Amino acid sequence: MKAMGTAFAAIIVIAVGAAVVLNSVGVSSAERYASAAVRLN
Amino acid sequence: MSRIRERWRPARLTCALLAVCFAFALAAAVPLLQRSASAQTEGRVPGNASGNVSDAEIWRQVRQGVAGSITIPDTKAAVLAQSEGDNWRSWRNGPIAVVGAVAFWVMFFVVLSFHNIRGPVRLSHGRSGRKVLRFSFIERFAHWLTAGSFVVLAITGVNMIYGRFLIMPIIGRDLFATLTQFGKYIHNYVAFAFMAGLVLIFFLWVRDNLWDRYDWGWIKKGGGLLFKTEHPPAAKFNFGQKTMFWAVIIGGTILSLTGLNLLFPFVFFDMQQMQWIQAIHGTVSQVVCMLMVAHIYIGTVGMEEAFTSMSTGYVDENWAKDHHKAWLEEIEAERAKDARTVPAGVPGAPAE
């Protein structure tokens, strides 16, 4: 069962890592489609 | 008589004056009426405020996706109405939702019927007490990485299609909106764990999932699952497991590629193509969910000893003899030089 527990922990780590990376690279709709004159929030 | 005429003279003059005015007005109005009627037959209406094109023509062009002029970075916003979206919405809320749900429950009742009629697949000769390592730590890790993330993706994905019909009436709009938004974020980020698991299981198991000489015999005997007869021999994976493997690899790859396009929208595809991407993503996910019902059943209550292969990594030697005889023979041939076996009587197994 250690493999199962490790895998489930890895899912959380990968998901949190993905969230941090994606939020830091600026690919959200608000950032891609906004300009100085347009705010999408 | 002349007095009477004299009395009505102003009235006659007034009537004559009115008649002349009416005649002039009529003469002036006839060309105007003719021009207006002509303009309407050409789809034009008078007036400068709203232009001289009829509303019907304007809205026809809007429905056909005519683009206007905008100054914001999102150029898609220039299109006021994208009518292909109606087709996508009807596909998503129609066949994908309805057929997907029906297919899932049909599979569920097929499995339930199999369980009630055929019963779980038991060991032919009971447990031997000798254990054989079937899956290493990394193999089990890869399986649970894929399986665990898939379950999360399935639950959050199913909520996106059916939640508003099943859950929202119970918990209310506000709570449902919050949960669904949170679930969407989870869906987006857990997807990367699923993709990692998919890559791992592909490289770990692809060699054992190619067609081999045992597969045709397995197919002819229905895998020994339908009737309580002798199980056909198989290598590490039988044809049924290979089918599941390739369904997961192909289905998972399609889900990953379409999912990435949904996660980074409009990078490679336009609006209509994105709708196709979403329809493919939803359809394939329903198919994979349906297959997983059978996989989870046979891997848990449907087959004795099957779950231990993925929990501890070890299976009883008699189980291997029943279901994967060719694979066991390979293991036995290596037994002398490979310390894969655990002596009988040892509780559990040193899986890790």
Tab-separated table of C-alpha atoms in Angstrom:
chain	number	residue	atom	x	y	z
A	1	MET	CA	0.000	0.000	0.000
A	2	LYS	CA	3.029	2.242	0.265
A	3	ALA	CA	3.089	2.610	-3.523
A	4	MET	CA	-0.552	3.717	-3.477
A	5	GLY	CA	0.049	6.258	-0.719
A	6	THR	CA	3.153	7.586	-2.452
A	7	ALA	CA	1.245	7.911	-5.728
A	8	PHE	CA	-1.608	9.805	-4.078
A	9	ALA	CA	0.902	12.123	-2.412
A	10	ALA	CA	2.557	12.613	-5.803
A	11	ILE	CA	-0.803	13.606	-7.302
A	12	ILE	CA	-1.120	16.388	-4.729
A	13	VAL	CA	2.494	17.515	-5.239
A	14	ILE	CA	2.160	17.554	-9.040
A	15	ALA	CA	-1.185	19.384	-8.886
A	16	VAL	CA	0.150	22.050	-6.504
A	17	GLY	CA	3.292	22.374	-8.630
A	18	ALA	CA	1.198	22.802	-11.773
A	19	ALA	CA	-0.902	25.467	-10.071
A	20	VAL	CA	2.187	27.407	-8.966
A	21	VAL	CA	3.882	27.166	-12.377
A	22	LEU	CA	0.784	28.030	-14.419
A	23	ASN	CA	-0.096	30.964	-12.213
A	24	SER	CA	3.440	32.324	-12.455
A	25	VAL	CA	3.861	32.125	-16.247
A	26	GLY	CA	0.900	34.416	-16.936
A	27	VAL	CA	-1.256	32.363	-19.254
A	28	SER	CA	-4.595	33.151	-17.644
A	29	SER	CA	-7.345	34.673	-19.774
A	30	ALA	CA	-7.234	37.865	-17.755
A	31	GLU	CA	-3.527	38.335	-18.513
A	32	ARG	CA	-3.630	37.188	-22.156
A	33	TYR	CA	-6.604	39.251	-23.224
A	34	ALA	CA	-6.195	42.359	-21.106
A	35	SER	CA	-4.381	45.555	-22.042
A	36	ALA	CA	-3.776	48.866	-20.342
A	37	ALA	CA	-7.192	49.997	-21.527
A	38	VAL	CA	-9.048	46.786	-20.750
A	39	ARG	CA	-9.386	45.027	-17.458
A	40	LEU	CA	-11.063	41.623	-17.359
A	41	ASN	CA	-11.630	41.085	-13.664
B	1	MET	CA	-83.083	80.891	-51.576
B	2	SER	CA	-80.367	83.388	-52.252
B	3	ARG	CA	-80.300	84.130	-48.555
B	4	ILE	CA	-79.708	80.496	-47.774
B	5	ARG	CA	-76.928	80.313	-50.358
B	6	GLU	CA	-75.401	83.402	-48.858
B	7	ARG	CA	-75.506	81.801	-45.418
B	8	TRP	CA	-73.716	78.619	-46.547
B	9	ARG	CA	-71.162	80.444	-48.654
B	10	PRO	CA	-68.387	80.358	-46.040
B	11	ALA	CA	-68.989	76.653	-45.537
B	12	ARG	CA	-68.758	75.984	-49.262
B	13	LEU	CA	-65.591	78.019	-49.522
B	14	THR	CA	-64.098	76.138	-46.600
B	15	CYS	CA	-64.987	72.790	-48.136
B	16	ALA	CA	-63.547	73.831	-51.466
B	17	LEU	CA	-60.362	75.003	-49.776
B	18	LEU	CA	-60.068	71.722	-47.869
B	19	ALA	CA	-60.650	69.742	-51.050
B	20	VAL	CA	-57.879	71.665	-52.798
B	21	CYS	CA	-55.513	71.097	-49.847
B	22	PHE	CA	-56.361	67.402	-49.748
B	23	ALA	CA	-55.746	67.126	-53.484
B	24	PHE	CA	-52.338	68.802	-53.104
B	25	ALA	CA	-51.486	66.599	-50.114
B	26	LEU	CA	-52.520	63.495	-52.019
B	27	ALA	CA	-50.509	64.522	-55.019
B	28	ALA	CA	-47.449	65.020	-52.834
B	29	ALA	CA	-47.936	61.803	-50.853
B	30	VAL	CA	-48.334	59.393	-53.772
B	31	PRO	CA	-44.691	59.472	-54.896
B	32	LEU	CA	-43.541	59.230	-51.262
B	33	LEU	CA	-45.755	56.208	-50.612
B	34	GLN	CA	-44.580	54.598	-53.824
B	35	ARG	CA	-40.897	55.154	-52.887
B	36	SER	CA	-41.406	53.778	-49.352
B	37	ALA	CA	-43.174	50.666	-50.581
B	38	SER	CA	-40.429	50.071	-53.105
B	39	ALA	CA	-37.745	50.490	-50.465
B	40	GLN	CA	-39.420	47.981	-48.158
B	41	THR	CA	-39.535	45.366	-50.872
B	42	GLU	CA	-35.761	45.724	-51.169
B	43	GLY	CA	-35.322	45.238	-47.444
B	44	ARG	CA	-34.716	48.934	-46.752
B	45	VAL	CA	-36.460	51.267	-44.411
B	46	PRO	CA	-36.313	55.073	-44.317
B	47	GLY	CA	-34.612	56.989	-41.588
B	48	ASN	CA	-31.101	58.145	-40.855
B	49	ALA	CA	-30.816	57.269	-37.175
B	50	SER	CA	-30.560	53.487	-37.553
B	51	GLY	CA	-29.299	53.362	-41.093
B	52	ASN	CA	-31.216	52.283	-44.142
B	53	VAL	CA	-30.630	48.516	-43.751
B	54	SER	CA	-33.425	46.489	-42.181
B	55	ASP	CA	-32.997	44.902	-38.750
B	56	ALA	CA	-33.606	41.481	-40.246
B	57	GLU	CA	-30.564	41.886	-42.507
B	58	ILE	CA	-28.402	43.107	-39.627
B	59	TRP	CA	-29.330	40.187	-37.389
B	60	ARG	CA	-28.942	37.734	-40.245
B	61	GLN	CA	-25.346	38.891	-40.624
B	62	VAL	CA	-24.812	38.705	-36.869
B	63	ARG	CA	-26.061	35.141	-36.834
B	64	GLN	CA	-23.735	34.342	-39.707
B	65	GLY	CA	-20.783	35.445	-37.604
B	66	VAL	CA	-19.935	38.816	-39.122
B	67	ALA	CA	-17.066	40.467	-37.228
B	68	GLY	CA	-17.127	44.078	-36.152
B	69	SER	CA	-14.313	46.405	-35.122
B	70	ILE	CA	-12.827	46.292	-31.638
B	71	THR	CA	-9.778	47.726	-29.936
B	72	ILE	CA	-9.234	45.172	-27.128
B	73	PRO	CA	-6.590	42.416	-27.468
B	74	ASP	CA	-9.142	39.618	-27.603
B	75	THR	CA	-9.963	39.656	-31.325
B	76	LYS	CA	-12.609	36.947	-30.866
B	77	ALA	CA	-14.784	39.533	-29.144
B	78	ALA	CA	-15.355	41.195	-32.541
B	79	VAL	CA	-17.792	38.400	-33.372
B	80	LEU	CA	-21.053	39.161	-31.595
B	81	ALA	CA	-22.742	35.765	-32.122
B	82	GLN	CA	-21.015	32.492	-33.029
B	83	SER	CA	-23.889	30.331	-34.202
B	84	GLU	CA	-21.866	27.096	-34.342
B	85	GLY	CA	-21.918	27.323	-30.558
B	86	ASP	CA	-25.585	26.307	-30.695
B	87	ASN	CA	-24.601	23.015	-32.348
B	88	TRP	CA	-21.892	22.464	-29.753
B	89	ARG	CA	-24.270	23.197	-26.872
B	90	SER	CA	-26.920	20.823	-28.215
B	91	TRP	CA	-24.261	18.111	-28.685
B	92	ARG	CA	-22.878	18.637	-25.179
B	93	ASN	CA	-26.251	18.719	-23.439
B	94	GLY	CA	-27.746	16.074	-25.741
B	95	PRO	CA	-25.816	13.038	-26.964
B	96	ILE	CA	-22.762	13.461	-24.721
B	97	ALA	CA	-24.787	13.904	-21.555
B	98	VAL	CA	-27.637	11.506	-22.297
B	99	VAL	CA	-25.862	8.721	-24.190
B	100	GLY	CA	-22.883	8.945	-21.850
B	101	ALA	CA	-25.056	8.479	-18.776
B	102	VAL	CA	-27.020	5.647	-20.393
B	103	ALA	CA	-23.811	3.892	-21.500
B	104	PHE	CA	-22.306	4.207	-18.025
B	105	TRP	CA	-25.341	2.682	-16.317
B	106	VAL	CA	-25.687	-0.029	-18.966
B	107	MET	CA	-22.084	-1.034	-18.245
B	108	PHE	CA	-22.784	-0.869	-14.521
B	109	PHE	CA	-25.774	-3.236	-14.827
B	110	VAL	CA	-23.863	-5.563	-17.175
B	111	VAL	CA	-21.163	-5.861	-14.533
B	112	LEU	CA	-23.755	-6.284	-11.790
B	113	SER	CA	-25.502	-9.008	-13.797
B	114	PHE	CA	-22.171	-10.725	-14.430
B	115	HIS	CA	-21.488	-10.650	-10.718
B	116	ASN	CA	-24.894	-12.063	-9.819
B	117	ILE	CA	-24.997	-14.731	-12.525
B	118	ARG	CA	-21.385	-15.795	-12.971
B	119	GLY	CA	-20.067	-14.667	-9.609
B	120	PRO	CA	-16.523	-13.615	-8.729
B	121	VAL	CA	-13.671	-15.454	-10.413
B	122	ARG	CA	-12.265	-17.692	-7.660
B	123	LEU	CA	-8.950	-19.496	-7.468
B	124	SER	CA	-9.316	-22.942	-9.043
B	125	HIS	CA	-7.237	-24.718	-6.442
B	126	GLY	CA	-7.263	-22.352	-3.485
B	127	ARG	CA	-4.217	-20.497	-2.212
B	128	SER	CA	-0.829	-22.189	-2.351
B	129	GLY	CA	0.740	-19.893	0.204
B	130	ARG	CA	3.636	-19.153	-2.142
B	131	LYS	CA	3.824	-15.567	-3.357
B	132	VAL	CA	5.118	-14.259	-6.662
B	133	LEU	CA	6.037	-10.642	-7.289
B	134	ARG	CA	3.740	-9.442	-10.049
B	135	PHE	CA	4.200	-5.678	-9.986
B	136	SER	CA	7.228	-3.773	-8.737
B	137	PHE	CA	6.984	-0.601	-6.665
B	138	ILE	CA	7.355	1.678	-9.681
B	139	GLU	CA	4.694	-0.241	-11.594
B	140	ARG	CA	2.218	0.070	-8.730
B	141	PHE	CA	3.168	3.708	-8.229
B	142	ALA	CA	2.491	4.423	-11.905
B	143	HIS	CA	-0.832	2.573	-11.766
B	144	TRP	CA	-2.073	4.442	-8.710
B	145	LEU	CA	-0.794	7.769	-10.016
B	146	THR	CA	-2.900	7.254	-13.134
B	147	ALA	CA	-5.864	5.664	-11.361
B	148	GLY	CA	-6.035	8.153	-8.474
B	149	SER	CA	-5.804	11.173	-10.740
B	150	PHE	CA	-8.331	9.656	-13.150
B	151	VAL	CA	-10.902	9.235	-10.372
B	152	VAL	CA	-10.455	12.882	-9.350
B	153	LEU	CA	-10.734	14.007	-12.976
B	154	ALA	CA	-13.809	11.826	-13.511
B	155	ILE	CA	-15.642	13.174	-10.456
B	156	THR	CA	-14.866	16.820	-11.223
B	157	GLY	CA	-15.560	16.279	-14.933
B	158	VAL	CA	-18.884	14.532	-14.377
B	159	ASN	CA	-19.885	17.439	-12.141
B	160	MET	CA	-19.279	19.837	-15.033
B	161	ILE	CA	-21.780	18.001	-17.223
B	162	TYR	CA	-24.362	16.686	-14.769
B	163	GLY	CA	-23.838	18.827	-11.665
B	164	ARG	CA	-26.262	21.569	-12.621
B	165	PHE	CA	-29.028	18.988	-13.089
B	166	LEU	CA	-28.256	16.688	-10.155
B	167	ILE	CA	-26.373	18.634	-7.482
B	168	MET	CA	-27.406	22.273	-7.930
B	169	PRO	CA	-31.087	21.656	-7.121
B	170	ILE	CA	-29.990	20.063	-3.827
B	171	ILE	CA	-27.243	22.381	-2.574
B	172	GLY	CA	-28.298	25.623	-4.261
B	173	ARG	CA	-26.708	27.853	-6.888
B	174	ASP	CA	-24.131	29.651	-4.736
B	175	LEU	CA	-22.591	26.592	-3.122
B	176	PHE	CA	-22.708	24.689	-6.407
B	177	ALA	CA	-20.939	27.539	-8.210
B	178	THR	CA	-18.201	27.657	-5.563
B	179	LEU	CA	-17.702	23.892	-5.557
B	180	THR	CA	-17.701	23.669	-9.347
B	181	GLN	CA	-15.189	26.490	-9.701
B	182	PHE	CA	-12.955	24.794	-7.124
B	183	GLY	CA	-13.486	21.466	-8.903
B	184	LYS	CA	-12.510	23.033	-12.233
B	185	TYR	CA	-9.196	24.220	-10.776
B	186	ILE	CA	-8.581	20.731	-9.360
B	187	HIS	CA	-9.457	19.240	-12.761
B	188	ASN	CA	-6.957	21.546	-14.475
B	189	TYR	CA	-4.052	20.824	-12.149
B	190	VAL	CA	-4.575	17.120	-11.353
B	191	ALA	CA	-4.601	16.529	-15.118
B	192	PHE	CA	-0.804	16.856	-15.086
B	193	ALA	CA	-0.517	13.943	-12.618
B	194	PHE	CA	-2.715	11.874	-14.935
B	195	MET	CA	-0.500	12.688	-17.909
B	196	ALA	CA	2.617	11.772	-15.918
B	197	GLY	CA	1.050	8.452	-14.919
B	198	LEU	CA	0.019	7.787	-18.497
B	199	VAL	CA	3.575	8.263	-19.754
B	200	LEU	CA	4.922	6.019	-16.976
B	201	ILE	CA	2.552	3.102	-17.573
B	202	PHE	CA	3.130	3.337	-21.306
B	203	PHE	CA	6.891	2.889	-21.023
B	204	LEU	CA	6.634	0.329	-18.207
B	205	TRP	CA	4.068	-1.950	-19.850
B	206	VAL	CA	4.021	-1.370	-23.603
B	207	ARG	CA	6.338	-4.321	-24.293
B	208	ASP	CA	4.065	-6.696	-22.363
B	209	ASN	CA	0.942	-5.405	-24.088
B	210	LEU	CA	1.851	-6.265	-27.656
B	211	TRP	CA	0.028	-9.125	-29.392
B	212	ASP	CA	1.513	-12.540	-28.563
B	213	ARG	CA	0.811	-16.205	-29.322
B	214	TYR	CA	-1.491	-16.639	-26.321
B	215	ASP	CA	-3.962	-13.920	-27.258
B	216	TRP	CA	-5.987	-15.770	-29.901
B	217	GLY	CA	-6.501	-18.720	-27.556
B	218	TRP	CA	-7.589	-16.321	-24.818
B	219	ILE	CA	-10.125	-14.704	-27.149
B	220	LYS	CA	-11.525	-18.087	-28.277
B	221	LYS	CA	-12.160	-19.099	-24.674
B	222	GLY	CA	-13.565	-15.700	-23.705
B	223	GLY	CA	-10.735	-15.368	-21.223
B	224	GLY	CA	-12.235	-18.184	-19.173
B	225	LEU	CA	-14.413	-15.545	-17.548
B	226	LEU	CA	-17.815	-16.304	-19.047
B	227	PHE	CA	-17.919	-19.971	-18.056
B	228	LYS	CA	-16.248	-21.808	-15.215
B	229	THR	CA	-13.815	-23.657	-17.450
B	230	GLU	CA	-10.049	-23.858	-17.458
B	231	HIS	CA	-8.442	-20.451	-17.883
B	232	PRO	CA	-6.531	-19.977	-21.124
B	233	PRO	CA	-2.806	-19.382	-20.616
B	234	ALA	CA	-1.482	-15.846	-20.881
B	235	ALA	CA	1.790	-14.010	-20.481
B	236	LYS	CA	2.093	-11.068	-18.072
B	237	PHE	CA	-1.048	-9.500	-19.514
B	238	ASN	CA	-3.931	-11.325	-21.173
B	239	PHE	CA	-5.874	-9.996	-24.138
B	240	GLY	CA	-8.522	-8.399	-21.918
B	241	GLN	CA	-5.900	-6.506	-19.957
B	242	LYS	CA	-4.165	-5.502	-23.185
B	243	THR	CA	-7.447	-4.136	-24.514
B	244	MET	CA	-7.844	-2.082	-21.362
B	245	PHE	CA	-4.221	-0.914	-21.555
B	246	TRP	CA	-4.559	0.361	-25.128
B	247	ALA	CA	-7.961	1.892	-24.398
B	248	VAL	CA	-6.392	3.835	-21.531
B	249	ILE	CA	-3.308	4.800	-23.535
B	250	ILE	CA	-5.228	5.906	-26.637
B	251	GLY	CA	-8.158	7.380	-24.734
B	252	GLY	CA	-5.841	9.013	-22.201
B	253	THR	CA	-3.681	10.500	-24.952
B	254	ILE	CA	-6.748	11.974	-26.670
B	255	LEU	CA	-8.003	13.317	-23.349
B	256	SER	CA	-4.576	14.789	-22.574
B	257	LEU	CA	-4.160	16.499	-25.946
B	258	THR	CA	-7.704	17.853	-26.018
B	259	GLY	CA	-7.430	18.783	-22.332
B	260	LEU	CA	-4.239	20.761	-22.938
B	261	ASN	CA	-6.008	22.666	-25.711
B	262	LEU	CA	-8.866	23.421	-23.337
B	263	LEU	CA	-6.375	24.486	-20.692
B	264	PHE	CA	-4.588	26.818	-23.131
B	265	PRO	CA	-7.512	27.886	-25.326
B	266	PHE	CA	-7.129	29.455	-28.775
B	267	VAL	CA	-3.383	28.830	-28.922
B	268	PHE	CA	-3.741	26.351	-31.783
B	269	PHE	CA	-7.451	26.403	-32.609
B	270	ASP	CA	-10.237	28.923	-33.193
B	271	MET	CA	-13.617	29.084	-31.474
B	272	GLN	CA	-15.398	26.443	-33.564
B	273	GLN	CA	-12.436	24.069	-33.384
B	274	MET	CA	-12.324	24.555	-29.609
B	275	GLN	CA	-15.942	23.436	-29.474
B	276	TRP	CA	-15.022	20.281	-31.391
B	277	ILE	CA	-12.113	19.758	-29.005
B	278	GLN	CA	-14.480	19.977	-26.041
B	279	ALA	CA	-16.969	17.590	-27.658
B	280	ILE	CA	-14.198	15.042	-28.302
B	281	HIS	CA	-12.894	15.477	-24.745
B	282	GLY	CA	-16.363	14.875	-23.286
B	283	THR	CA	-17.147	11.892	-25.517
B	284	VAL	CA	-13.852	10.074	-24.976
B	285	SER	CA	-13.997	10.685	-21.228
B	286	GLN	CA	-17.438	9.025	-21.122
B	287	VAL	CA	-16.081	5.987	-22.980
B	288	VAL	CA	-13.080	5.680	-20.660
B	289	CYS	CA	-15.318	6.078	-17.582
B	290	MET	CA	-17.517	3.269	-18.905
B	291	LEU	CA	-14.506	0.988	-19.370
B	292	MET	CA	-13.234	1.825	-15.897
B	293	VAL	CA	-16.415	0.410	-14.364
B	294	ALA	CA	-15.452	-3.015	-15.733
B	295	HIS	CA	-11.772	-2.561	-14.837
B	296	ILE	CA	-12.467	-1.541	-11.241
B	297	TYR	CA	-14.917	-4.414	-10.831
B	298	ILE	CA	-12.576	-7.111	-12.113
B	299	GLY	CA	-9.674	-5.626	-10.177
B	300	THR	CA	-11.510	-5.642	-6.849
B	301	VAL	CA	-14.525	-7.840	-6.046
B	302	GLY	CA	-14.740	-9.497	-9.465
B	303	MET	CA	-11.600	-11.600	-9.173
B	304	GLU	CA	-10.077	-13.190	-6.108
B	305	GLU	CA	-6.485	-12.075	-5.426
B	306	ALA	CA	-6.513	-9.475	-8.225
B	307	PHE	CA	-6.388	-6.457	-5.904
B	308	THR	CA	-3.376	-7.706	-3.937
B	309	SER	CA	-1.300	-7.576	-7.112
B	310	MET	CA	-1.711	-3.787	-7.072
B	311	SER	CA	-1.731	-3.293	-3.290
B	312	THR	CA	1.213	-5.437	-2.116
B	313	GLY	CA	2.605	-6.288	-5.522
B	314	TYR	CA	2.465	-10.016	-4.786
B	315	VAL	CA	-0.018	-12.658	-5.948
B	316	ASP	CA	-0.516	-16.235	-4.923
B	317	GLU	CA	1.249	-18.717	-7.175
B	318	ASN	CA	-2.051	-20.512	-7.879
B	319	TRP	CA	-3.597	-17.254	-9.075
B	320	ALA	CA	-0.702	-16.785	-11.462
B	321	LYS	CA	-1.114	-20.396	-12.593
B	322	ASP	CA	-4.812	-19.815	-13.269
B	323	HIS	CA	-4.604	-16.549	-15.147
B	324	HIS	CA	-1.023	-16.019	-16.344
B	325	LYS	CA	0.478	-19.476	-16.710
B	326	ALA	CA	2.993	-18.510	-19.392
B	327	TRP	CA	4.189	-15.588	-17.298
B	328	LEU	CA	4.558	-17.824	-14.215
B	329	GLU	CA	6.636	-20.294	-16.212
B	330	GLU	CA	8.982	-17.470	-17.160
B	331	ILE	CA	9.197	-16.474	-13.501
B	332	GLU	CA	9.901	-20.034	-12.415
B	333	ALA	CA	12.638	-20.315	-14.989
B	334	GLU	CA	14.327	-17.319	-13.415
B	335	ARG	CA	13.489	-18.293	-9.864
B	336	ALA	CA	16.842	-19.785	-9.100
B	337	LYS	CA	18.729	-16.617	-9.857
B	338	ASP	CA	16.021	-14.116	-8.994
B	339	ALA	CA	14.870	-13.555	-5.434
B	340	ARG	CA	11.323	-12.617	-6.392
B	341	THR	CA	9.559	-15.280	-4.312
B	342	VAL	CA	8.630	-15.139	-0.682
B	343	PRO	CA	8.649	-18.328	1.407
B	344	ALA	CA	5.259	-19.740	2.307
B	345	GLY	CA	3.901	-18.661	5.641
B	346	VAL	CA	5.521	-15.245	5.634
B	347	PRO	CA	2.741	-12.810	6.440
B	348	GLY	CA	2.373	-10.089	3.832
B	349	ALA	CA	5.196	-9.513	1.470
B	350	PRO	CA	8.190	-7.208	1.343
B	351	ALA	CA	6.629	-5.258	-1.457
B	352	GLU	CA	8.585	-2.117	-0.849
